[in-house]
Short mmCIF file of C-alpha atoms and ligand atoms in Angstrom, two decimals:
data_model
loop_
_atom_site.label_atom_id
_atom_site.label_comp_id
_atom_site.label_asym_id
_atom_site.label_seq_id
_atom_site.Cartn_x
_atom_site.Cartn_y
_atom_site.Cartn_z
CA MET A 1 15.96 -20.07 -30.90
CA SER A 2 17.50 -23.31 -29.66
CA ASP A 3 15.02 -25.47 -27.77
CA ASP A 4 17.84 -26.53 -25.46
CA LEU A 5 18.17 -22.97 -24.21
CA LEU A 6 14.51 -22.11 -24.16
CA ASP A 7 12.54 -25.11 -22.98
CA PRO A 8 14.08 -25.91 -19.60
CA VAL A 9 14.14 -22.34 -18.35
CA LEU A 10 10.60 -21.52 -19.46
CA GLU A 11 9.33 -24.79 -18.04
CA THR A 12 11.02 -23.94 -14.75
CA ALA A 13 9.47 -20.47 -14.72
CA ARG A 14 6.04 -21.90 -15.54
CA ASN A 15 6.32 -24.36 -12.65
CA HIS A 16 7.35 -21.65 -10.19
CA ALA A 17 4.49 -19.47 -11.40
CA LYS A 18 2.03 -22.30 -10.96
CA ASP A 19 3.32 -23.11 -7.47
CA TYR A 20 3.03 -19.47 -6.48
CA LEU A 21 -0.47 -19.04 -7.86
CA ASP A 22 -1.69 -22.36 -6.41
CA GLY A 23 -0.40 -21.35 -2.99
CA LEU A 24 -1.67 -17.79 -3.09
CA SER A 25 -4.88 -18.37 -1.21
CA THR A 26 -3.15 -20.18 1.66
CA ARG A 27 0.23 -18.39 1.81
CA HIS A 28 1.30 -16.29 4.77
CA VAL A 29 0.43 -12.83 3.45
CA GLY A 30 3.05 -10.80 5.30
CA VAL A 31 6.77 -10.76 4.64
CA MET A 32 8.90 -13.43 6.34
CA HIS A 33 12.48 -12.34 5.73
CA GLY A 34 14.07 -8.96 5.29
CA ARG A 35 17.09 -7.39 3.63
CA ASP A 36 19.85 -9.22 5.47
CA GLU A 37 18.55 -12.72 4.83
CA LEU A 38 17.80 -11.89 1.22
CA LEU A 39 21.16 -10.28 0.51
CA ALA A 40 22.93 -13.25 2.05
CA LYS A 41 21.87 -15.31 -0.96
CA LEU A 42 21.44 -12.62 -3.60
CA ARG A 43 24.70 -10.74 -3.18
CA THR A 44 27.51 -12.75 -4.70
CA PRO A 45 30.37 -11.47 -6.80
CA LEU A 46 29.28 -11.24 -10.43
CA THR A 47 31.08 -14.17 -12.02
CA ASP A 48 33.07 -14.03 -15.25
CA GLU A 49 31.65 -17.20 -16.68
CA GLY A 50 27.98 -16.75 -15.73
CA GLU A 51 25.64 -19.39 -14.35
CA ASP A 52 23.08 -21.85 -15.53
CA GLN A 53 19.85 -20.07 -16.55
CA THR A 54 17.56 -22.54 -14.84
CA ALA A 55 19.55 -22.32 -11.63
CA VAL A 56 19.23 -18.52 -11.72
CA ILE A 57 15.44 -18.77 -12.04
CA ASP A 58 15.31 -21.33 -9.22
CA LEU A 59 17.36 -19.07 -7.00
CA LEU A 60 15.14 -16.05 -7.68
CA ALA A 61 11.97 -18.02 -7.07
CA GLY A 62 13.35 -19.30 -3.77
CA GLN A 63 14.24 -15.84 -2.55
CA ALA A 64 10.96 -14.36 -3.79
CA ASP A 65 9.14 -17.01 -1.81
CA ILE A 66 10.63 -15.86 1.48
CA GLY A 67 11.03 -12.16 0.79
CA MET A 68 7.71 -10.92 -0.63
CA THR A 69 4.47 -9.88 0.86
CA SER A 70 1.81 -11.75 -1.12
CA CYS A 71 0.39 -8.51 -2.40
CA SER A 72 -1.57 -10.33 -5.08
CA SER A 73 -3.30 -12.41 -2.37
CA PRO A 74 -7.06 -11.98 -2.00
CA ARG A 75 -6.38 -11.11 1.66
CA TYR A 76 -3.90 -8.33 0.98
CA PHE A 77 -5.58 -5.06 1.94
CA GLY A 78 -2.57 -2.73 2.08
CA PHE A 79 -2.25 0.54 0.13
CA VAL A 80 -4.51 0.21 -2.95
CA ILE A 81 -3.20 -2.94 -4.59
CA GLY A 82 -4.96 -5.05 -7.19
CA GLY A 83 -4.25 -8.68 -7.97
CA THR A 84 -3.93 -10.16 -11.42
CA TYR A 85 -6.77 -11.60 -13.44
CA PRO A 86 -5.70 -14.87 -15.11
CA VAL A 87 -6.37 -13.43 -18.57
CA ALA A 88 -4.35 -10.33 -17.72
CA LEU A 89 -1.42 -12.44 -16.57
CA ALA A 90 -1.60 -14.65 -19.66
CA ALA A 91 -1.65 -11.58 -21.91
CA ASP A 92 1.23 -10.06 -19.98
CA TRP A 93 3.35 -13.20 -20.44
CA LEU A 94 2.81 -12.83 -24.15
CA VAL A 95 3.68 -9.13 -24.04
CA SER A 96 7.08 -10.11 -22.65
CA THR A 97 7.38 -12.98 -25.10
CA TRP A 98 6.60 -10.86 -28.14
CA ASP A 99 8.76 -8.08 -26.68
CA GLN A 100 7.16 -5.48 -28.90
CA ASN A 101 8.47 -1.95 -28.63
CA ALA A 102 5.13 -0.18 -28.57
CA GLY A 103 6.60 3.29 -29.04
CA ILE A 104 5.93 3.73 -32.72
CA HIS A 105 3.50 2.23 -35.18
CA ALA A 106 6.23 1.21 -37.61
CA ILE A 107 7.60 -1.29 -35.09
CA SER A 108 4.29 -2.80 -34.05
CA PRO A 109 1.09 -2.08 -35.95
CA PHE A 110 -0.44 -4.79 -33.72
CA ALA A 111 0.41 -3.06 -30.42
CA ALA A 112 -0.76 0.25 -31.85
CA ALA A 113 -4.10 -1.17 -33.00
CA VAL A 114 -4.70 -2.85 -29.62
CA GLU A 115 -3.96 0.48 -27.90
CA GLU A 116 -6.31 2.31 -30.19
CA VAL A 117 -9.22 0.01 -29.34
CA ALA A 118 -8.37 -0.21 -25.62
CA ALA A 119 -8.35 3.60 -25.51
CA GLU A 120 -11.81 3.75 -27.08
CA TRP A 121 -13.17 1.17 -24.63
CA ILE A 122 -11.70 3.00 -21.63
CA VAL A 123 -13.18 6.36 -22.62
CA ASP A 124 -16.52 4.68 -23.29
CA LEU A 125 -16.50 2.71 -20.02
CA PHE A 126 -15.77 5.85 -17.99
CA ASP A 127 -18.29 7.75 -20.11
CA LEU A 128 -15.86 10.59 -20.78
CA PRO A 129 -15.97 12.82 -23.87
CA ARG A 130 -15.38 10.44 -26.79
CA GLU A 131 -12.82 12.74 -28.41
CA SER A 132 -10.48 12.30 -25.42
CA SER A 133 -6.99 10.91 -26.03
CA VAL A 134 -5.42 8.20 -23.87
CA GLY A 135 -1.78 7.53 -23.01
CA PHE A 136 -0.83 4.13 -21.56
CA VAL A 137 1.70 5.02 -18.87
CA THR A 138 3.32 3.17 -15.97
CA GLY A 139 0.87 4.25 -13.28
CA GLY A 140 -0.97 7.04 -11.51
CA GLN A 141 2.20 9.02 -10.96
CA MET A 142 3.01 9.27 -14.64
CA ALA A 143 -0.67 9.67 -15.55
CA ASN A 144 -0.80 12.75 -13.32
CA PHE A 145 2.45 13.99 -14.86
CA THR A 146 1.21 13.48 -18.42
CA CYS A 147 -2.16 15.12 -17.83
CA LEU A 148 -0.62 18.07 -16.01
CA ALA A 149 1.94 18.53 -18.79
CA ALA A 150 -1.00 18.81 -21.20
CA ALA A 151 -2.62 21.29 -18.80
CA ARG A 152 0.56 23.37 -18.59
CA HIS A 153 0.82 23.44 -22.37
CA SER A 154 -2.82 24.43 -22.79
CA VAL A 155 -3.12 27.23 -20.25
CA LEU A 156 0.09 28.85 -21.49
CA ARG A 157 -0.82 28.43 -25.15
CA ARG A 158 -4.03 30.33 -24.43
CA VAL A 159 -1.98 33.31 -23.24
CA GLY A 160 0.39 33.10 -26.20
CA TRP A 161 3.30 31.22 -24.64
CA ASP A 162 4.81 28.02 -26.06
CA VAL A 163 6.21 26.20 -23.03
CA GLU A 164 7.63 23.34 -25.10
CA LEU A 165 9.78 25.80 -27.08
CA ASP A 166 10.43 28.53 -24.56
CA GLY A 167 10.31 26.75 -21.21
CA LEU A 168 9.06 28.24 -17.96
CA ALA A 169 11.68 30.93 -17.36
CA GLY A 170 9.97 34.21 -18.18
CA ALA A 171 6.62 32.52 -18.81
CA PRO A 172 3.36 33.98 -17.49
CA HIS A 173 2.67 32.81 -13.94
CA ILE A 174 0.37 29.79 -13.59
CA ASN A 175 -1.74 29.38 -10.46
CA ILE A 176 -1.70 25.77 -9.37
CA VAL A 177 -4.58 24.95 -7.06
CA VAL A 178 -4.65 21.57 -5.30
CA SER A 179 -6.76 20.01 -2.59
CA ALA A 180 -5.19 19.85 0.86
CA ALA A 181 -5.94 16.11 0.64
CA ALA A 182 -4.36 15.61 -2.80
CA HIS A 183 -2.35 12.43 -3.34
CA VAL A 184 1.40 12.92 -3.01
CA THR A 185 1.91 12.05 -6.70
CA ILE A 186 0.12 15.29 -7.68
CA GLU A 187 2.76 17.27 -5.85
CA VAL A 188 5.55 15.17 -7.35
CA ALA A 189 4.14 15.48 -10.89
CA LEU A 190 3.95 19.25 -10.47
CA ARG A 191 7.53 19.29 -9.22
CA TYR A 192 8.66 17.48 -12.39
CA LEU A 193 6.84 20.17 -14.37
CA GLY A 194 8.64 23.06 -12.70
CA PHE A 195 6.07 23.94 -10.02
CA GLY A 196 7.73 23.64 -6.63
CA SER A 197 5.73 22.37 -3.70
CA ARG A 198 5.85 25.70 -1.89
CA SER A 199 4.23 27.45 -4.85
CA LEU A 200 1.06 25.34 -4.73
CA LEU A 201 -2.18 26.88 -3.50
CA ARG A 202 -4.03 24.47 -1.21
CA VAL A 203 -7.78 24.40 -0.80
CA ASP A 204 -9.00 22.99 2.48
CA SER A 205 -10.91 19.74 2.64
CA ASP A 206 -13.62 18.32 4.89
CA ASP A 207 -13.46 15.47 7.39
CA GLN A 208 -13.74 12.88 4.58
CA GLY A 209 -10.91 14.49 2.62
CA ARG A 210 -13.17 16.18 0.03
CA MET A 211 -12.15 19.54 -1.36
CA ARG A 212 -14.49 22.29 -0.16
CA ALA A 213 -16.02 23.82 -3.26
CA GLU A 214 -16.84 27.10 -1.54
CA SER A 215 -13.20 27.49 -0.46
CA LEU A 216 -12.13 26.82 -4.05
CA ARG A 217 -14.48 29.53 -5.28
CA GLU A 218 -13.14 32.02 -2.73
CA MET A 219 -9.58 31.23 -3.72
CA LEU A 220 -10.17 31.53 -7.46
CA ALA A 221 -11.85 34.90 -6.96
CA THR A 222 -8.50 36.24 -5.69
CA LEU A 223 -6.44 34.91 -8.62
CA VAL A 224 -5.68 36.27 -12.05
CA GLY A 225 -4.10 34.53 -15.03
CA PRO A 226 -3.75 30.92 -16.15
CA THR A 227 -4.95 28.43 -13.56
CA ILE A 228 -4.83 24.65 -13.16
CA ILE A 229 -7.02 22.92 -10.55
CA CYS A 230 -6.26 19.39 -9.31
CA ALA A 231 -9.27 17.58 -7.87
CA GLN A 232 -9.66 13.97 -6.83
CA ALA A 233 -11.97 11.01 -7.35
CA GLY A 234 -11.09 8.50 -4.66
CA ASN A 235 -9.06 9.72 -1.67
CA VAL A 236 -6.28 7.19 -1.06
CA ASN A 237 -7.35 6.78 2.58
CA SER A 238 -11.10 7.29 2.77
CA GLY A 239 -12.06 6.68 -0.88
CA SER A 240 -14.06 9.93 -0.84
CA PHE A 241 -14.81 11.94 -3.98
CA ASP A 242 -14.48 15.70 -4.30
CA PRO A 243 -17.76 17.46 -5.25
CA LEU A 244 -16.81 17.26 -8.90
CA ARG A 245 -19.86 18.83 -10.52
CA GLU A 246 -19.55 21.95 -8.39
CA ILE A 247 -15.79 22.07 -8.90
CA ALA A 248 -16.20 21.68 -12.67
CA GLU A 249 -18.69 24.55 -12.72
CA ILE A 250 -16.31 26.78 -10.80
CA ALA A 251 -13.39 25.79 -13.06
CA SER A 252 -15.35 26.65 -16.16
CA GLU A 253 -16.57 29.94 -14.69
CA PHE A 254 -12.95 30.99 -14.04
CA GLY A 255 -11.54 29.49 -17.24
CA ALA A 256 -9.28 27.08 -15.35
CA TRP A 257 -8.06 23.64 -16.48
CA LEU A 258 -9.53 20.94 -14.26
CA HIS A 259 -7.54 17.74 -13.73
CA VAL A 260 -9.02 14.86 -11.74
CA ASP A 261 -6.80 12.25 -10.10
CA GLY A 262 -8.96 9.13 -10.27
CA ALA A 263 -6.30 6.47 -9.77
CA PHE A 264 -8.89 4.01 -8.47
CA GLY A 265 -11.98 6.23 -8.15
CA LEU A 266 -12.45 6.69 -11.88
CA TRP A 267 -13.51 3.02 -11.97
CA ALA A 268 -16.66 4.01 -10.08
CA ARG A 269 -17.83 5.29 -13.48
CA ALA A 270 -18.06 1.69 -14.64
CA SER A 271 -20.71 0.93 -12.00
CA THR A 272 -24.30 2.15 -12.23
CA GLU A 273 -24.54 1.93 -8.45
CA LEU A 274 -21.51 4.14 -7.87
CA SER A 275 -21.33 6.52 -10.78
CA ALA A 276 -23.23 9.24 -8.89
CA LEU A 277 -20.15 9.62 -6.68
CA ALA A 278 -18.28 10.93 -9.70
CA ASP A 279 -21.16 13.00 -11.03
CA GLY A 280 -19.87 15.84 -13.23
CA ILE A 281 -16.42 14.27 -13.69
CA ASP A 282 -16.93 14.21 -17.46
CA ARG A 283 -16.75 18.01 -17.43
CA ALA A 284 -13.05 18.00 -16.44
CA ASP A 285 -10.19 18.51 -18.90
CA SER A 286 -8.03 15.56 -17.90
CA TRP A 287 -8.23 12.41 -15.80
CA SER A 288 -5.71 9.94 -14.50
CA ALA A 289 -6.45 6.35 -13.56
CA ASP A 290 -4.63 3.14 -12.79
CA ALA A 291 -5.27 -0.18 -14.48
CA HIS A 292 -2.94 -2.07 -12.13
CA LYS A 293 -5.14 -1.19 -9.17
CA TRP A 294 -8.82 -1.90 -9.69
CA LEU A 295 -8.74 -3.48 -13.14
CA ASN A 296 -6.31 -6.09 -11.75
CA VAL A 297 -3.81 -6.15 -14.59
CA PRO A 298 -0.13 -6.69 -13.69
CA TYR A 299 2.19 -3.77 -12.98
CA ASP A 300 2.87 -1.35 -14.41
CA SER A 301 -0.19 0.13 -15.99
CA GLY A 302 -1.80 3.57 -15.78
CA LEU A 303 -4.00 5.75 -17.97
CA ALA A 304 -3.59 9.43 -18.81
CA ILE A 305 -6.79 10.71 -20.42
CA VAL A 306 -7.09 14.20 -21.88
CA ARG A 307 -10.18 15.84 -23.37
CA HIS A 308 -8.09 18.03 -25.67
CA ALA A 309 -6.04 15.64 -27.77
CA ALA A 310 -4.04 18.44 -29.43
CA ASP A 311 -2.79 19.71 -26.05
CA HIS A 312 -1.97 16.18 -24.95
CA ARG A 313 0.01 15.52 -28.10
CA ALA A 314 1.79 18.88 -28.03
CA ALA A 315 3.02 18.20 -24.49
CA MET A 316 4.27 14.64 -25.18
CA SER A 317 5.10 14.29 -28.85
CA SER A 318 8.70 13.95 -29.90
CA SER A 319 10.29 13.46 -33.27
CA ALA A 320 13.71 12.60 -34.56
CA SER A 321 14.80 12.01 -38.11
CA TYR A 322 15.52 8.31 -37.61
CA LEU A 323 12.09 7.51 -36.23
CA ILE A 324 9.50 6.51 -38.78
CA GLN A 325 6.43 8.29 -37.51
CA THR A 326 3.10 8.17 -39.18
CA SER A 327 1.29 11.17 -40.49
CA GLY A 328 -1.97 9.34 -41.07
CA ALA A 329 -4.55 7.65 -38.88
CA GLU A 330 -2.10 5.20 -37.34
CA ARG A 331 -1.26 5.67 -33.70
CA ASP A 332 2.29 6.37 -32.53
CA SER A 333 2.14 5.92 -28.78
CA ILE A 334 5.11 8.27 -28.25
CA ASP A 335 2.67 11.10 -28.98
CA TRP A 336 0.77 10.37 -25.76
CA VAL A 337 3.31 9.27 -23.13
CA PRO A 338 6.66 10.43 -21.73
CA GLU A 339 8.58 7.33 -22.85
CA LEU A 340 9.95 6.42 -26.25
CA SER A 341 10.64 2.67 -26.04
CA ARG A 342 8.09 0.89 -23.90
CA ARG A 343 6.32 -2.41 -23.41
CA ALA A 344 2.93 -2.99 -25.00
CA ARG A 345 1.09 -2.57 -21.73
CA ALA A 346 -2.29 -1.93 -23.35
CA ILE A 347 -2.48 -5.61 -24.34
CA PRO A 348 -3.37 -6.94 -20.85
CA ILE A 349 -5.87 -4.09 -20.49
CA TYR A 350 -7.47 -5.03 -23.80
CA ALA A 351 -7.57 -8.72 -22.84
CA THR A 352 -9.10 -8.05 -19.42
CA LEU A 353 -11.76 -5.67 -20.70
CA ARG A 354 -12.65 -8.02 -23.52
CA ALA A 355 -12.86 -11.05 -21.25
CA LEU A 356 -14.83 -9.32 -18.49
CA GLY A 357 -17.14 -7.19 -20.59
CA ARG A 358 -19.03 -4.27 -19.07
CA ASP A 359 -20.89 -6.48 -16.61
CA GLY A 360 -17.71 -8.15 -15.46
CA VAL A 361 -16.01 -4.82 -14.78
CA GLU A 362 -19.07 -3.51 -12.98
CA SER A 363 -19.26 -6.63 -10.84
CA LEU A 364 -15.54 -6.37 -10.00
CA ILE A 365 -15.97 -2.80 -8.77
CA ASN A 366 -19.20 -3.45 -6.87
CA ARG A 367 -17.71 -6.55 -5.24
CA GLY A 368 -14.72 -4.62 -3.87
CA CYS A 369 -17.09 -2.10 -2.31
CA ALA A 370 -19.37 -4.76 -0.84
CA ARG A 371 -16.40 -6.58 0.70
CA ALA A 372 -15.03 -3.35 2.18
CA ARG A 373 -18.45 -2.74 3.79
CA GLN A 374 -18.53 -6.33 5.03
CA MET A 375 -15.12 -5.83 6.67
CA ALA A 376 -16.15 -2.48 8.18
CA ASP A 377 -19.42 -3.88 9.54
CA THR A 378 -17.78 -6.99 10.98
CA LEU A 379 -15.03 -5.03 12.71
CA ALA A 380 -17.37 -2.29 13.95
CA ALA A 381 -19.56 -4.88 15.71
CA GLU A 382 -16.71 -5.36 18.19
CA GLN A 383 -16.72 -3.18 21.29
CA GLY A 384 -14.10 -0.42 21.00
CA VAL A 385 -13.64 -0.65 17.23
CA GLN A 386 -14.64 2.35 15.17
CA ILE A 387 -14.85 3.04 11.43
CA LEU A 388 -13.54 6.55 10.81
CA ASN A 389 -14.76 7.14 7.24
CA ASP A 390 -17.94 6.80 5.24
CA VAL A 391 -17.24 3.58 3.34
CA VAL A 392 -18.35 4.88 -0.08
CA VAL A 393 -16.14 2.62 -2.18
CA ASN A 394 -13.48 -0.01 -1.39
CA GLN A 395 -11.66 1.79 1.43
CA ALA A 396 -12.26 1.55 5.17
CA LEU A 397 -10.36 3.28 7.98
CA VAL A 398 -10.44 1.50 11.29
CA ARG A 399 -9.53 2.65 14.75
CA PHE A 400 -8.98 0.22 17.61
CA GLY A 401 -9.44 1.25 21.23
CA ASP A 402 -9.01 4.81 22.34
CA ASP A 403 -5.39 5.60 21.82
CA ASP A 404 -3.10 5.60 18.81
CA ASP A 405 -0.75 3.00 20.28
CA ILE A 406 -3.46 0.33 20.33
CA THR A 407 -4.26 0.88 16.65
CA ARG A 408 -0.58 0.83 15.72
CA ALA A 409 -0.03 -2.36 17.70
CA VAL A 410 -2.97 -4.01 15.94
CA VAL A 411 -1.61 -3.00 12.52
CA SER A 412 1.82 -4.45 13.24
CA GLY A 413 0.33 -7.52 14.92
CA VAL A 414 -1.84 -8.24 11.88
CA GLN A 415 1.14 -7.86 9.57
CA LYS A 416 3.05 -10.44 11.61
CA GLU A 417 0.15 -12.85 12.05
CA GLY A 418 -0.10 -13.43 8.30
CA THR A 419 -3.76 -14.26 7.60
CA CYS A 420 -4.11 -10.88 5.90
CA TRP A 421 -2.17 -7.67 5.50
CA ALA A 422 -3.23 -4.09 6.15
CA SER A 423 -1.28 -0.90 6.51
CA GLY A 424 -1.61 2.06 8.82
CA THR A 425 -2.17 5.76 8.31
CA THR A 426 -3.05 8.91 10.18
CA TRP A 427 -6.55 10.21 9.53
CA ASN A 428 -7.71 13.56 10.91
CA GLY A 429 -4.92 13.38 13.45
CA GLN A 430 -5.69 9.82 14.62
CA ALA A 431 -3.88 6.56 13.91
CA ALA A 432 -5.94 4.23 11.73
CA MET A 433 -5.71 0.90 9.95
CA ARG A 434 -6.39 1.17 6.21
CA ILE A 435 -8.35 -1.57 4.52
CA SER A 436 -8.45 -1.49 0.73
CA VAL A 437 -10.30 -4.27 -1.09
CA THR A 438 -9.03 -4.06 -4.65
CA ASN A 439 -8.32 -7.69 -5.54
CA TRP A 440 -10.72 -9.41 -7.95
CA ALA A 441 -10.53 -12.69 -6.03
CA THR A 442 -11.36 -11.48 -2.51
CA SER A 443 -14.31 -13.55 -1.35
CA HIS A 444 -16.86 -13.19 1.42
CA GLU A 445 -14.98 -15.97 3.21
CA ASP A 446 -11.64 -14.13 2.82
CA ILE A 447 -13.13 -11.12 4.57
CA ALA A 448 -14.70 -13.23 7.32
CA ARG A 449 -11.37 -15.01 7.99
CA SER A 450 -9.42 -11.76 7.87
CA ALA A 451 -11.81 -9.89 10.15
CA ALA A 452 -11.62 -12.75 12.65
CA ALA A 453 -7.82 -12.66 12.56
CA ILE A 454 -7.76 -8.88 13.00
CA LEU A 455 -10.13 -9.08 15.97
CA THR A 456 -8.06 -11.82 17.59
CA VAL A 457 -5.01 -9.57 17.38
CA TYR A 458 -7.03 -6.67 18.77
CA ARG A 459 -8.33 -8.65 21.75
CA ASP A 460 -4.83 -9.80 22.44
CA VAL A 461 -3.40 -6.26 22.31
CA HIS A 462 -6.33 -4.96 24.36
CA GLN A 463 -5.79 -7.46 27.18
CA ARG A 464 -2.10 -6.74 27.53
C1 PLP B 501 -2.25 5.05 -6.12
C2 PLP B 501 -2.61 6.46 -6.35
C3 PLP B 501 -1.79 7.29 -7.12
C4 PLP B 501 -0.45 6.85 -7.65
O1 PLP B 501 -0.57 5.81 -8.54
P1 PLP B 501 0.68 4.86 -8.89
O2 PLP B 501 0.10 3.93 -9.87
O3 PLP B 501 1.09 4.23 -7.61
O4 PLP B 501 1.74 5.73 -9.46
C5 PLP B 501 -2.22 8.58 -7.36
N1 PLP B 501 -3.38 9.02 -6.86
C6 PLP B 501 -4.19 8.26 -6.10
C7 PLP B 501 -5.47 8.83 -5.58
C8 PLP B 501 -3.83 6.95 -5.82
O5 PLP B 501 -4.63 6.18 -5.08
#
């Protein structure tokens, strides 16, 4: 490729990246400009002759600078959002540079081999059955979809129905049992698979959002036929874990498939201190997790893990005469994910795991939890501030004052103030601020500064 085309634009991108990363720890964390200001610059008629590449990159960087929340900032506590480890970012740059289509082995033996090893490491790190298969998908949503497609295949196969060939019309009925506190992506994944939201059976949950095992048992006792249960490791608000050992025992007693949504909670398995929270999780049939949350690799990166590789493959595999698929030991990733063409997203996962090692991953997870407790303790020391959940992992739910409006005003005030960013939610009928500490770089000092900023906003709202 001509250096004249390549060098200036890559150099420009590198400089913008460096400026952004250098400024990350001091940047205003909230968003500064919205749609109208952004469109004013971004929306121009598409020209016939095109524009200078470097100028296009400069323009994008300028608009990004004013129109993004700094969600990779160490003081971004919204949703459940990880940052990016330097090694993960470096590997991801190369993924785009190499532009490997990781769909089939014939195109990239390298991407396939990296995936194969990353899959082994993941299963080992989470201490799941070593025969489990792993699909590298875009995120938790598609991980839930992929695992539940394998579940659908398996429970119908066991009653003599091939859903891939014959579809769902006329198929034996499947009972789909979900926790009342299930993440919305479970419902959406099931919708994609032909199970409408109204057909789901919901098991009630306790005040921390944990499925009640006894209610599950009572429900299963009333059901006949193929059954899929969706449990959870890591409630998106409270971080709580369903009683997985009990649930796994019930599932096995009733012959049901057990799926566990562990988008961030599955990472607790990498920590000796925390793994008891997920006790019994290895007895499930499938697990979903995100790498772009707690492992801190760039978007988009999720993991669909299935104990029964044959069911996983049967649900996902595709073939066409022009594709050169392997019949041997080599891995074709299209057997494990919904996509055909896709980026080699296992490479940043491989790089991060290799660079951190087991101890590094464990320290990352433990640190997030310790910082969440630090935040909860600091805020709770203030008169009128209450922590609504048991802070078991990296999530804290905070209530300010005694009515919902105060909490909502503090959430929006903090978002405007810019030292840190947190979002709001409703928890057991009450407004709450959600704090999620998922970024590898969040320091003790970041929490201290953020807590001070949050309390300043609270005192201000309180005095009004
Ligand atoms: C974030 C999350 C998801 C969805 O993951 P995406 O990567 O955003 O698709 C699913 N379940 C839980 C519990 C989550 O926290």
